[in-house]
């Protein structure tokens, strides 16, 4: 794989999975590995945050758009900061579907995370029907524009993007490296209309059924800078082999 100027990143999204034993096994594997040329982030469910040690970067799977107060069931960015959380996944298709998170709500959460100086991992991605009806790029552009309109392009220097085609999440139906590259290049070109430098430097992850046996080829694409990993992040060996594919 050609060496990229952007630092590669792999984030594991455990979703509502895992237990204390997995925290322990994952830390053992990651602490023993030599992954110094990249960033590795684990996004566990909230109860497990305090069980991780400092060798692992932590990310949250969600955050409240509010600072504090009467919002039952929510967790604030300031609470996350107390547990050394550095990243927050926002706009994941499961939250858009299960919790009716609109582009506007996602944009307000991105703003909240940036205000606290944490890094949003902003997910965009299309359902299969959109890819089939030929409106893929309009769909992705609209998701990006909602956030661009709210925080401005300059803030994208503090954002990580993840392209996650919904039809590839948890299905075993990975986007081909060419399909991933095409959308990543589109995202970079869309941002370049407003700022060339930010477009060239932003880290864009691919997510959707990444496994140990397809990570290398996906990550070798010019505009793919690592991955957002769901299912395979629950298996320390698989997750480590995906990280190793990005650690160039
Ligand atoms: C995800 O949940 O963000 C994801 C990409 O899941 P999976 O790797 O299981 O497709």
PDB file of N, CA, C and O in Angstrom, residues 151-207:
ATOM      1  N   UNK A 151     -21.839  24.305  10.826  1.00  0.00           N
ATOM      2  CA  UNK A 151     -20.558  24.604  11.508  1.00  0.00           C
ATOM      3  C   UNK A 151     -19.539  25.285  10.598  1.00  0.00           C
ATOM      4  O   UNK A 151     -18.548  25.816  11.091  1.00  0.00           O
ATOM      5  N   UNK A 152     -19.758  25.265   9.272  1.00  0.00           N
ATOM      6  CA  UNK A 152     -18.803  25.895   8.349  1.00  0.00           C
ATOM      7  C   UNK A 152     -17.662  24.951   7.996  1.00  0.00           C
ATOM      8  O   UNK A 152     -17.294  24.068   8.773  1.00  0.00           O
ATOM      9  N   UNK A 153     -17.110  25.135   6.808  1.00  0.00           N
ATOM     10  CA  UNK A 153     -16.101  24.194   6.312  1.00  0.00           C
ATOM     11  C   UNK A 153     -14.837  24.199   7.158  1.00  0.00           C
ATOM     12  O   UNK A 153     -14.170  23.169   7.308  1.00  0.00           O
ATOM     13  N   UNK A 154     -14.488  25.337   7.750  1.00  0.00           N
ATOM     14  CA  UNK A 154     -13.223  25.394   8.512  1.00  0.00           C
ATOM     15  C   UNK A 154     -13.240  24.380   9.655  1.00  0.00           C
ATOM     16  O   UNK A 154     -12.201  23.817  10.017  1.00  0.00           O
ATOM     17  N   UNK A 155     -14.422  24.119  10.218  1.00  0.00           N
ATOM     18  CA  UNK A 155     -14.517  23.155  11.330  1.00  0.00           C
ATOM     19  C   UNK A 155     -14.274  21.719  10.874  1.00  0.00           C
ATOM     20  O   UNK A 155     -14.056  20.830  11.687  1.00  0.00           O
ATOM     21  N   UNK A 156     -14.313  21.493   9.561  1.00  0.00           N
ATOM     22  CA  UNK A 156     -14.072  20.132   9.088  1.00  0.00           C
ATOM     23  C   UNK A 156     -12.612  19.712   9.279  1.00  0.00           C
ATOM     24  O   UNK A 156     -12.285  18.534   9.133  1.00  0.00           O
ATOM     25  N   UNK A 157     -11.753  20.648   9.657  1.00  0.00           N
ATOM     26  CA  UNK A 157     -10.376  20.254  10.001  1.00  0.00           C
ATOM     27  C   UNK A 157     -10.366  19.516  11.340  1.00  0.00           C
ATOM     28  O   UNK A 157      -9.372  18.890  11.702  1.00  0.00           O
ATOM     29  N   UNK A 158     -11.486  19.587  12.088  1.00  0.00           N
ATOM     30  CA  UNK A 158     -11.576  18.894  13.383  1.00  0.00           C
ATOM     31  C   UNK A 158     -12.558  17.726  13.341  1.00  0.00           C
ATOM     32  O   UNK A 158     -13.003  17.251  14.372  1.00  0.00           O
ATOM     33  N   UNK A 159     -12.911  17.289  12.143  1.00  0.00           N
ATOM     34  CA  UNK A 159     -13.919  16.224  11.976  1.00  0.00           C
ATOM     35  C   UNK A 159     -13.291  15.053  11.223  1.00  0.00           C
ATOM     36  O   UNK A 159     -12.473  15.258  10.319  1.00  0.00           O
ATOM     37  N   UNK A 160     -13.677  13.836  11.618  1.00  0.00           N
ATOM     38  CA  UNK A 160     -13.368  12.641  10.833  1.00  0.00           C
ATOM     39  C   UNK A 160     -14.673  12.229  10.164  1.00  0.00           C
ATOM     40  O   UNK A 160     -15.734  12.266  10.803  1.00  0.00           O
ATOM     41  N   UNK A 161     -14.606  11.863   8.890  1.00  0.00           N
ATOM     42  CA  UNK A 161     -15.811  11.409   8.186  1.00  0.00           C
ATOM     43  C   UNK A 161     -15.791   9.889   8.053  1.00  0.00           C
ATOM     44  O   UNK A 161     -14.707   9.275   8.007  1.00  0.00           O
ATOM     45  N   UNK A 162     -16.954   9.290   7.996  1.00  0.00           N
ATOM     46  CA  UNK A 162     -17.037   7.847   7.708  1.00  0.00           C
ATOM     47  C   UNK A 162     -18.101   7.647   6.640  1.00  0.00           C
ATOM     48  O   UNK A 162     -19.255   8.071   6.822  1.00  0.00           O
ATOM     49  N   UNK A 163     -17.697   7.049   5.530  1.00  0.00           N
ATOM     50  CA  UNK A 163     -18.680   6.660   4.507  1.00  0.00           C
ATOM     51  C   UNK A 163     -19.134   5.240   4.816  1.00  0.00           C
ATOM     52  O   UNK A 163     -18.327   4.299   4.800  1.00  0.00           O
ATOM     53  N   UNK A 164     -20.417   5.110   5.143  1.00  0.00           N
ATOM     54  CA  UNK A 164     -20.981   3.807   5.509  1.00  0.00           C
ATOM     55  C   UNK A 164     -22.243   3.548   4.685  1.00  0.00           C
ATOM     56  O   UNK A 164     -23.345   3.959   5.095  1.00  0.00           O
ATOM     57  N   UNK A 165     -22.104   2.877   3.543  1.00  0.00           N
ATOM     58  CA  UNK A 165     -23.318   2.520   2.794  1.00  0.00           C
ATOM     59  C   UNK A 165     -24.191   1.615   3.660  1.00  0.00           C
ATOM     60  O   UNK A 165     -23.708   0.606   4.194  1.00  0.00           O
ATOM     61  N   UNK A 166     -25.455   1.981   3.815  1.00  0.00           N
ATOM     62  CA  UNK A 166     -26.318   1.267   4.773  1.00  0.00           C
ATOM     63  C   UNK A 166     -26.456  -0.206   4.390  1.00  0.00           C
ATOM     64  O   UNK A 166     -26.488  -1.083   5.251  1.00  0.00           O
ATOM     65  N   UNK A 167     -26.479  -0.469   3.087  1.00  0.00           N
ATOM     66  CA  UNK A 167     -26.651  -1.844   2.604  1.00  0.00           C
ATOM     67  C   UNK A 167     -25.433  -2.726   2.926  1.00  0.00           C
ATOM     68  O   UNK A 167     -25.513  -3.950   2.785  1.00  0.00           O
ATOM     69  N   UNK A 168     -24.350  -2.100   3.362  1.00  0.00           N
ATOM     70  CA  UNK A 168     -23.140  -2.888   3.669  1.00  0.00           C
ATOM     71  C   UNK A 168     -22.946  -3.083   5.171  1.00  0.00           C
ATOM     72  O   UNK A 168     -22.078  -3.857   5.587  1.00  0.00           O
ATOM     73  N   UNK A 169     -23.757  -2.402   5.990  1.00  0.00           N
ATOM     74  CA  UNK A 169     -23.544  -2.464   7.441  1.00  0.00           C
ATOM     75  C   UNK A 169     -24.147  -3.745   8.012  1.00  0.00           C
ATOM     76  O   UNK A 169     -25.358  -3.962   7.929  1.00  0.00           O
ATOM     77  N   UNK A 170     -23.276  -4.576   8.557  1.00  0.00           N
ATOM     78  CA  UNK A 170     -23.717  -5.798   9.220  1.00  0.00           C
ATOM     79  C   UNK A 170     -24.303  -6.836   8.287  1.00  0.00           C
ATOM     80  O   UNK A 170     -24.944  -7.783   8.740  1.00  0.00           O
ATOM     81  N   UNK A 171     -24.115  -6.679   6.995  1.00  0.00           N
ATOM     82  CA  UNK A 171     -24.739  -7.586   6.028  1.00  0.00           C
ATOM     83  C   UNK A 171     -23.752  -8.578   5.417  1.00  0.00           C
ATOM     84  O   UNK A 171     -24.168  -9.534   4.757  1.00  0.00           O
ATOM     85  N   UNK A 172     -22.456  -8.312   5.578  1.00  0.00           N
ATOM     86  CA  UNK A 172     -21.458  -9.139   4.912  1.00  0.00           C
ATOM     87  C   UNK A 172     -21.293  -8.743   3.446  1.00  0.00           C
ATOM     88  O   UNK A 172     -20.502  -9.335   2.711  1.00  0.00           O
ATOM     89  N   UNK A 173     -22.036  -7.729   3.015  1.00  0.00           N
ATOM     90  CA  UNK A 173     -22.023  -7.293   1.615  1.00  0.00           C
ATOM     91  C   UNK A 173     -21.158  -6.023   1.528  1.00  0.00           C
ATOM     92  O   UNK A 173     -21.694  -4.903   1.521  1.00  0.00           O
ATOM     93  N   UNK A 174     -19.869  -6.187   1.528  1.00  0.00           N
ATOM     94  CA  UNK A 174     -18.953  -5.033   1.545  1.00  0.00           C
ATOM     95  C   UNK A 174     -19.021  -4.273   0.221  1.00  0.00           C
ATOM     96  O   UNK A 174     -19.153  -4.878  -0.839  1.00  0.00           O
ATOM     97  N   UNK A 175     -18.882  -2.946   0.282  1.00  0.00           N
ATOM     98  CA  UNK A 175     -18.696  -2.190  -0.965  1.00  0.00           C
ATOM     99  C   UNK A 175     -17.384  -2.656  -1.587  1.00  0.00           C
ATOM    100  O   UNK A 175     -16.431  -2.972  -0.868  1.00  0.00           O
ATOM    101  N   UNK A 176     -17.336  -2.682  -2.904  1.00  0.00           N
ATOM    102  CA  UNK A 176     -16.065  -3.045  -3.530  1.00  0.00           C
ATOM    103  C   UNK A 176     -15.089  -1.895  -3.292  1.00  0.00           C
ATOM    104  O   UNK A 176     -15.509  -0.751  -3.059  1.00  0.00           O
ATOM    105  N   UNK A 177     -13.788  -2.167  -3.336  1.00  0.00           N
ATOM    106  CA  UNK A 177     -12.826  -1.074  -3.165  1.00  0.00           C
ATOM    107  C   UNK A 177     -13.097   0.074  -4.140  1.00  0.00           C
ATOM    108  O   UNK A 177     -13.004   1.244  -3.773  1.00  0.00           O
ATOM    109  N   UNK A 178     -13.492  -0.255  -5.380  1.00  0.00           N
ATOM    110  CA  UNK A 178     -13.769   0.807  -6.365  1.00  0.00           C
ATOM    111  C   UNK A 178     -15.000   1.621  -5.974  1.00  0.00           C
ATOM    112  O   UNK A 178     -15.017   2.855  -6.127  1.00  0.00           O
ATOM    113  N   UNK A 179     -16.038   0.958  -5.442  1.00  0.00           N
ATOM    114  CA  UNK A 179     -17.242   1.692  -5.013  1.00  0.00           C
ATOM    115  C   UNK A 179     -16.913   2.611  -3.835  1.00  0.00           C
ATOM    116  O   UNK A 179     -17.364   3.753  -3.788  1.00  0.00           O
ATOM    117  N   UNK A 180     -16.129   2.098  -2.897  1.00  0.00           N
ATOM    118  CA  UNK A 180     -15.748   2.928  -1.743  1.00  0.00           C
ATOM    119  C   UNK A 180     -14.920   4.123  -2.218  1.00  0.00           C
ATOM    120  O   UNK A 180     -15.216   5.273  -1.867  1.00  0.00           O
ATOM    121  N   UNK A 181     -13.927   3.854  -3.041  1.00  0.00           N
ATOM    122  CA  UNK A 181     -13.051   4.927  -3.522  1.00  0.00           C
ATOM    123  C   UNK A 181     -13.852   6.008  -4.262  1.00  0.00           C
ATOM    124  O   UNK A 181     -13.616   7.202  -4.089  1.00  0.00           O
ATOM    125  N   UNK A 182     -14.821   5.574  -5.067  1.00  0.00           N
ATOM    126  CA  UNK A 182     -15.614   6.544  -5.851  1.00  0.00           C
ATOM    127  C   UNK A 182     -16.334   7.537  -4.929  1.00  0.00           C
ATOM    128  O   UNK A 182     -16.326   8.744  -5.163  1.00  0.00           O
ATOM    129  N   UNK A 183     -16.929   7.010  -3.854  1.00  0.00           N
ATOM    130  CA  UNK A 183     -17.672   7.901  -2.957  1.00  0.00           C
ATOM    131  C   UNK A 183     -16.710   8.742  -2.108  1.00  0.00           C
ATOM    132  O   UNK A 183     -16.939   9.943  -1.890  1.00  0.00           O
ATOM    133  N   UNK A 184     -15.617   8.138  -1.663  1.00  0.00           N
ATOM    134  CA  UNK A 184     -14.636   8.917  -0.875  1.00  0.00           C
ATOM    135  C   UNK A 184     -14.086  10.074  -1.715  1.00  0.00           C
ATOM    136  O   UNK A 184     -13.927  11.193  -1.217  1.00  0.00           O
ATOM    137  N   UNK A 185     -13.808   9.797  -2.984  1.00  0.00           N
ATOM    138  CA  UNK A 185     -13.287  10.860  -3.864  1.00  0.00           C
ATOM    139  C   UNK A 185     -14.350  11.935  -4.064  1.00  0.00           C
ATOM    140  O   UNK A 185     -14.043  13.139  -4.090  1.00  0.00           O
ATOM    141  N   UNK A 186     -15.617  11.519  -4.172  1.00  0.00           N
ATOM    142  CA  UNK A 186     -16.707  12.502  -4.310  1.00  0.00           C
ATOM    143  C   UNK A 186     -16.770  13.396  -3.063  1.00  0.00           C
ATOM    144  O   UNK A 186     -16.905  14.623  -3.169  1.00  0.00           O
ATOM    145  N   UNK A 187     -16.672  12.771  -1.892  1.00  0.00           N
ATOM    146  CA  UNK A 187     -16.752  13.550  -0.639  1.00  0.00           C
ATOM    147  C   UNK A 187     -15.612  14.581  -0.589  1.00  0.00           C
ATOM    148  O   UNK A 187     -15.818  15.758  -0.276  1.00  0.00           O
ATOM    149  N   UNK A 188     -14.417  14.130  -0.951  1.00  0.00           N
ATOM    150  CA  UNK A 188     -13.267  15.045  -0.927  1.00  0.00           C
ATOM    151  C   UNK A 188     -13.487  16.191  -1.944  1.00  0.00           C
ATOM    152  O   UNK A 188     -13.230  17.351  -1.647  1.00  0.00           O
ATOM    153  N   UNK A 189     -13.990  15.847  -3.114  1.00  0.00           N
ATOM    154  CA  UNK A 189     -14.220  16.876  -4.146  1.00  0.00           C
ATOM    155  C   UNK A 189     -15.317  17.849  -3.695  1.00  0.00           C
ATOM    156  O   UNK A 189     -15.240  19.052  -3.964  1.00  0.00           O
ATOM    157  N   UNK A 190     -16.322  17.328  -3.005  1.00  0.00           N
ATOM    158  CA  UNK A 190     -17.412  18.191  -2.528  1.00  0.00           C
ATOM    159  C   UNK A 190     -16.868  19.212  -1.521  1.00  0.00           C
ATOM    160  O   UNK A 190     -17.210  20.398  -1.588  1.00  0.00           O
ATOM    161  N   UNK A 191     -16.010  18.760  -0.623  1.00  0.00           N
ATOM    162  CA  UNK A 191     -15.422  19.685   0.359  1.00  0.00           C
ATOM    163  C   UNK A 191     -14.451  20.649  -0.316  1.00  0.00           C
ATOM    164  O   UNK A 191     -14.338  21.816   0.082  1.00  0.00           O
ATOM    165  N   UNK A 192     -13.767  20.152  -1.353  1.00  0.00           N
ATOM    166  CA  UNK A 192     -12.771  20.993  -2.049  1.00  0.00           C
ATOM    167  C   UNK A 192     -13.419  22.194  -2.730  1.00  0.00           C
ATOM    168  O   UNK A 192     -12.752  23.204  -2.968  1.00  0.00           O
ATOM    169  N   UNK A 193     -14.729  22.110  -3.010  1.00  0.00           N
ATOM    170  CA  UNK A 193     -15.411  23.271  -3.599  1.00  0.00           C
ATOM    171  C   UNK A 193     -15.352  24.444  -2.626  1.00  0.00           C
ATOM    172  O   UNK A 193     -15.453  25.587  -3.010  1.00  0.00           O
ATOM    173  N   UNK A 194     -15.232  24.136  -1.328  1.00  0.00           N
ATOM    174  CA  UNK A 194     -15.181  25.211  -0.328  1.00  0.00           C
ATOM    175  C   UNK A 194     -13.781  25.426   0.235  1.00  0.00           C
ATOM    176  O   UNK A 194     -13.431  26.524   0.625  1.00  0.00           O
ATOM    177  N   UNK A 195     -12.986  24.357   0.310  1.00  0.00           N
ATOM    178  CA  UNK A 195     -11.638  24.519   0.879  1.00  0.00           C
ATOM    179  C   UNK A 195     -10.757  23.331   0.464  1.00  0.00           C
ATOM    180  O   UNK A 195     -10.915  22.223   0.986  1.00  0.00           O
ATOM    181  N   UNK A 196      -9.820  23.605  -0.439  1.00  0.00           N
ATOM    182  CA  UNK A 196      -8.935  22.545  -0.969  1.00  0.00           C
ATOM    183  C   UNK A 196      -8.120  21.858   0.117  1.00  0.00           C
ATOM    184  O   UNK A 196      -7.939  20.643   0.107  1.00  0.00           O
ATOM    185  N   UNK A 197      -7.599  22.683   1.020  1.00  0.00           N
ATOM    186  CA  UNK A 197      -6.691  22.167   2.025  1.00  0.00           C
ATOM    187  C   UNK A 197      -7.411  21.221   2.993  1.00  0.00           C
ATOM    188  O   UNK A 197      -6.917  20.129   3.308  1.00  0.00           O
ATOM    189  N   UNK A 198      -8.592  21.654   3.428  1.00  0.00           N
ATOM    190  CA  UNK A 198      -9.366  20.800   4.342  1.00  0.00           C
ATOM    191  C   UNK A 198      -9.756  19.506   3.635  1.00  0.00           C
ATOM    192  O   UNK A 198      -9.658  18.414   4.196  1.00  0.00           O
ATOM    193  N   UNK A 199     -10.150  19.612   2.388  1.00  0.00           N
ATOM    194  CA  UNK A 199     -10.537  18.415   1.625  1.00  0.00           C
ATOM    195  C   UNK A 199      -9.371  17.440   1.500  1.00  0.00           C
ATOM    196  O   UNK A 199      -9.552  16.223   1.620  1.00  0.00           O
ATOM    197  N   UNK A 200      -8.183  17.963   1.283  1.00  0.00           N
ATOM    198  CA  UNK A 200      -7.016  17.084   1.082  1.00  0.00           C
ATOM    199  C   UNK A 200      -6.612  16.386   2.374  1.00  0.00           C
ATOM    200  O   UNK A 200      -6.072  15.271   2.339  1.00  0.00           O
ATOM    201  N   UNK A 201      -6.865  17.045   3.504  1.00  0.00           N
ATOM    202  CA  UNK A 201      -6.344  16.505   4.774  1.00  0.00           C
ATOM    203  C   UNK A 201      -7.354  15.757   5.627  1.00  0.00           C
ATOM    204  O   UNK A 201      -6.971  15.076   6.578  1.00  0.00           O
ATOM    205  N   UNK A 202      -8.638  15.864   5.302  1.00  0.00           N
ATOM    206  CA  UNK A 202      -9.632  15.224   6.173  1.00  0.00           C
ATOM    207  C   UNK A 202      -9.522  13.694   6.072  1.00  0.00           C
ATOM    208  O   UNK A 202      -9.310  13.136   4.985  1.00  0.00           O
ATOM    209  N   UNK A 203      -9.638  13.043   7.207  1.00  0.00           N
ATOM    210  CA  UNK A 203      -9.593  11.577   7.260  1.00  0.00           C
ATOM    211  C   UNK A 203     -10.998  11.049   6.950  1.00  0.00           C
ATOM    212  O   UNK A 203     -11.965  11.447   7.590  1.00  0.00           O
ATOM    213  N   UNK A 204     -11.084  10.177   5.951  1.00  0.00           N
ATOM    214  CA  UNK A 204     -12.377   9.585   5.569  1.00  0.00           C
ATOM    215  C   UNK A 204     -12.279   8.068   5.719  1.00  0.00           C
ATOM    216  O   UNK A 204     -11.518   7.403   5.012  1.00  0.00           O
ATOM    217  N   UNK A 205     -13.055   7.541   6.677  1.00  0.00           N
ATOM    218  CA  UNK A 205     -13.069   6.101   6.949  1.00  0.00           C
ATOM    219  C   UNK A 205     -14.120   5.432   6.078  1.00  0.00           C
ATOM    220  O   UNK A 205     -15.136   6.047   5.735  1.00  0.00           O
ATOM    221  N   UNK A 206     -13.900   4.150   5.784  1.00  0.00           N
ATOM    222  CA  UNK A 206     -14.953   3.349   5.159  1.00  0.00           C
ATOM    223  C   UNK A 206     -15.521   2.407   6.217  1.00  0.00           C
ATOM    224  O   UNK A 206     -14.758   1.792   6.993  1.00  0.00           O
ATOM    225  N   UNK A 207     -16.841   2.257   6.245  1.00  0.00           N
ATOM    226  CA  UNK A 207     -17.470   1.292   7.152  1.00  0.00           C
ATOM    227  C   UNK A 207     -18.533   0.500   6.435  1.00  0.00           C
ATOM    228  O   UNK A 207     -19.318   1.050   5.640  1.00  0.00           O
TER     229      UNK A 207
END
